[in-house]
Coordinates of N, CA and C in Angstrom, one line a residue:
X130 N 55.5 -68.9 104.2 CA 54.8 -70.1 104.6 C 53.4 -70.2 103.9
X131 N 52.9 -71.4 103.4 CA 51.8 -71.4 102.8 C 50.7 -71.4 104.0
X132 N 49.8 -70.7 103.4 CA 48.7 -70.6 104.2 C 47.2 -71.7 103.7
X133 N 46.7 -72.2 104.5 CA 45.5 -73.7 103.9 C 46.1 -73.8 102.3
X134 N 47.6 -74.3 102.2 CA 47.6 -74.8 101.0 C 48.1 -74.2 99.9
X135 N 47.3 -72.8 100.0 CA 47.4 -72.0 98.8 C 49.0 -71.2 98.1
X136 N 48.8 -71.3 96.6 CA 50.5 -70.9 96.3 C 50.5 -69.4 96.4
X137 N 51.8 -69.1 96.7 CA 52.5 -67.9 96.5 C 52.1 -66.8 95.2
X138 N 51.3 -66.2 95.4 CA 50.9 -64.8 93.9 C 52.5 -64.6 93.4
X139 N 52.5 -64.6 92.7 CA 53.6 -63.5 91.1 C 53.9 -62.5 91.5
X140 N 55.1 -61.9 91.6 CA 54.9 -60.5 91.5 C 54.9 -59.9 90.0
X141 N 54.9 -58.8 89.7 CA 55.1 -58.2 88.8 C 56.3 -57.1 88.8
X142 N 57.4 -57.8 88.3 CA 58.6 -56.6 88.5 C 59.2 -56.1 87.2
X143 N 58.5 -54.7 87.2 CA 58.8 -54.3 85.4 C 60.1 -53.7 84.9
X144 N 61.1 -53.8 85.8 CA 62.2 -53.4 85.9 C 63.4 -55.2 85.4
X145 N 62.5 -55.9 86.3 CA 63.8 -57.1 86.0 C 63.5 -57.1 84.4
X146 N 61.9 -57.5 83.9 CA 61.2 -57.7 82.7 C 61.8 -56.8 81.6
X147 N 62.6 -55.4 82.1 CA 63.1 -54.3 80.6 C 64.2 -54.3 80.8
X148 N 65.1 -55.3 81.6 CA 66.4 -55.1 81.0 C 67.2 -55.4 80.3
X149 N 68.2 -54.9 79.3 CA 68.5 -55.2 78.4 C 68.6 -56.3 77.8
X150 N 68.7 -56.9 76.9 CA 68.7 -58.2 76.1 C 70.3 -59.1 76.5
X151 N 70.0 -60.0 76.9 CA 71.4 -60.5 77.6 C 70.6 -62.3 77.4
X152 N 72.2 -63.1 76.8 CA 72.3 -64.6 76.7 C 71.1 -64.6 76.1
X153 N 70.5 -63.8 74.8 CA 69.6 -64.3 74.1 C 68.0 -64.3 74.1
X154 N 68.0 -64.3 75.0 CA 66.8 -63.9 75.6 C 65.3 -62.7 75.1
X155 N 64.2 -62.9 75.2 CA 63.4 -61.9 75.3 C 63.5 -60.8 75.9
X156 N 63.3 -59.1 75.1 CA 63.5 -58.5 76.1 C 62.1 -58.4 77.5
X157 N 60.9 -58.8 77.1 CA 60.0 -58.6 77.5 C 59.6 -60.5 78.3
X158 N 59.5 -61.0 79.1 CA 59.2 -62.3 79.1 C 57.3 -62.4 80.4
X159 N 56.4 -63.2 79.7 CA 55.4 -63.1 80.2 C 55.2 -64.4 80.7
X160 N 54.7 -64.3 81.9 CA 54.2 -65.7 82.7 C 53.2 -66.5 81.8
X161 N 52.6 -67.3 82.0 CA 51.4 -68.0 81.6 C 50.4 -67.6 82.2
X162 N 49.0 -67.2 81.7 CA 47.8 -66.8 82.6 C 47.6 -68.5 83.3
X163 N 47.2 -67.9 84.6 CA 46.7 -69.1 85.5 C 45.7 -69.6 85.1
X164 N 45.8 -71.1 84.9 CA 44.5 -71.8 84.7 C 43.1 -71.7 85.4
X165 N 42.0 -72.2 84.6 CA 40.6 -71.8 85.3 C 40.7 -73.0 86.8
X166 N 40.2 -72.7 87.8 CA 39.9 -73.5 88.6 C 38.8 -74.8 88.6
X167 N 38.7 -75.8 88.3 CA 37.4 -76.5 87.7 C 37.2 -77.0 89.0
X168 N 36.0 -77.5 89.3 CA 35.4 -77.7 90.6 C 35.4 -79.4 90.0
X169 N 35.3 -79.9 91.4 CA 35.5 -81.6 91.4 C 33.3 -82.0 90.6
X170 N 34.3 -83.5 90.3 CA 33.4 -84.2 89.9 C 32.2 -84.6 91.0
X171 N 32.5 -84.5 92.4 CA 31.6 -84.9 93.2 C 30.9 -83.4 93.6
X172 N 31.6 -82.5 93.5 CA 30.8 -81.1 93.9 C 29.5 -81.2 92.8
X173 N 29.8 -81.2 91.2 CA 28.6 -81.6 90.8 C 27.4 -82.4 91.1
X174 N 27.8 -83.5 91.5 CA 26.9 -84.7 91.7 C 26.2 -84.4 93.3
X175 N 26.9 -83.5 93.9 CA 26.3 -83.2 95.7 C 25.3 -82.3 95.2
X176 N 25.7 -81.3 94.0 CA 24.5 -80.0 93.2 C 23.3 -81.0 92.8
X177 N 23.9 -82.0 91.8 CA 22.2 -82.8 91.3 C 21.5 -83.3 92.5
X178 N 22.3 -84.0 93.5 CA 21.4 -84.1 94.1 C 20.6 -83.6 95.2
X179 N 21.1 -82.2 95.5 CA 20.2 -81.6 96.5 C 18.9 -80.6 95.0
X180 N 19.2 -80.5 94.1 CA 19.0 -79.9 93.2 C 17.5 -80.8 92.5
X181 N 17.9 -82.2 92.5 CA 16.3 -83.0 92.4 C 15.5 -83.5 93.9
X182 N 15.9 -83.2 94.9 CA 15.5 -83.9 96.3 C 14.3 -82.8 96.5
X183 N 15.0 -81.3 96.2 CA 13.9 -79.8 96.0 C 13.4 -79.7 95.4
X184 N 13.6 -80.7 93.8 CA 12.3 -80.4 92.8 C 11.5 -82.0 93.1
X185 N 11.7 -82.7 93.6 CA 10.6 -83.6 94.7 C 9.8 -83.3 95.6
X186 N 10.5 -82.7 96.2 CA 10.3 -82.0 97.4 C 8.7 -80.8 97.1
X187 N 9.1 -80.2 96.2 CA 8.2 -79.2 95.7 C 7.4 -79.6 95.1
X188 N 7.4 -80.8 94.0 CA 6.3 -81.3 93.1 C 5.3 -81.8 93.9

């Protein structure tokens, strides 16, 4: 069951990954590294502006 959303981790099984070469195949086959997580466009904009309200604030 997903838990708030989040996917399932990879395992790593180095046994299925070295067995012999069968229908062609790699003997070795590697996932894709997971992408970077990029933060939304409004999380920036919530940063500028508490970000100039404190350099007002302070000036």
């Amino acid at each position: 069951m997903k838990v708030f959303n989040r996917k399932k981790h990879r395992t790593f099984d180095l046994a299925y990954r070295l067995h012999g070469t069968k229908d062609g195949k790699k003997r070795i086959e590697f996932d894709r590294l997971p992408r970077k997580k990029m933060r939304s466009v409004w999380w920036y904009f919530f940063l500028f502006i508490v970000a100039y309200t404190l350099y007002q604030y302070l000036r």
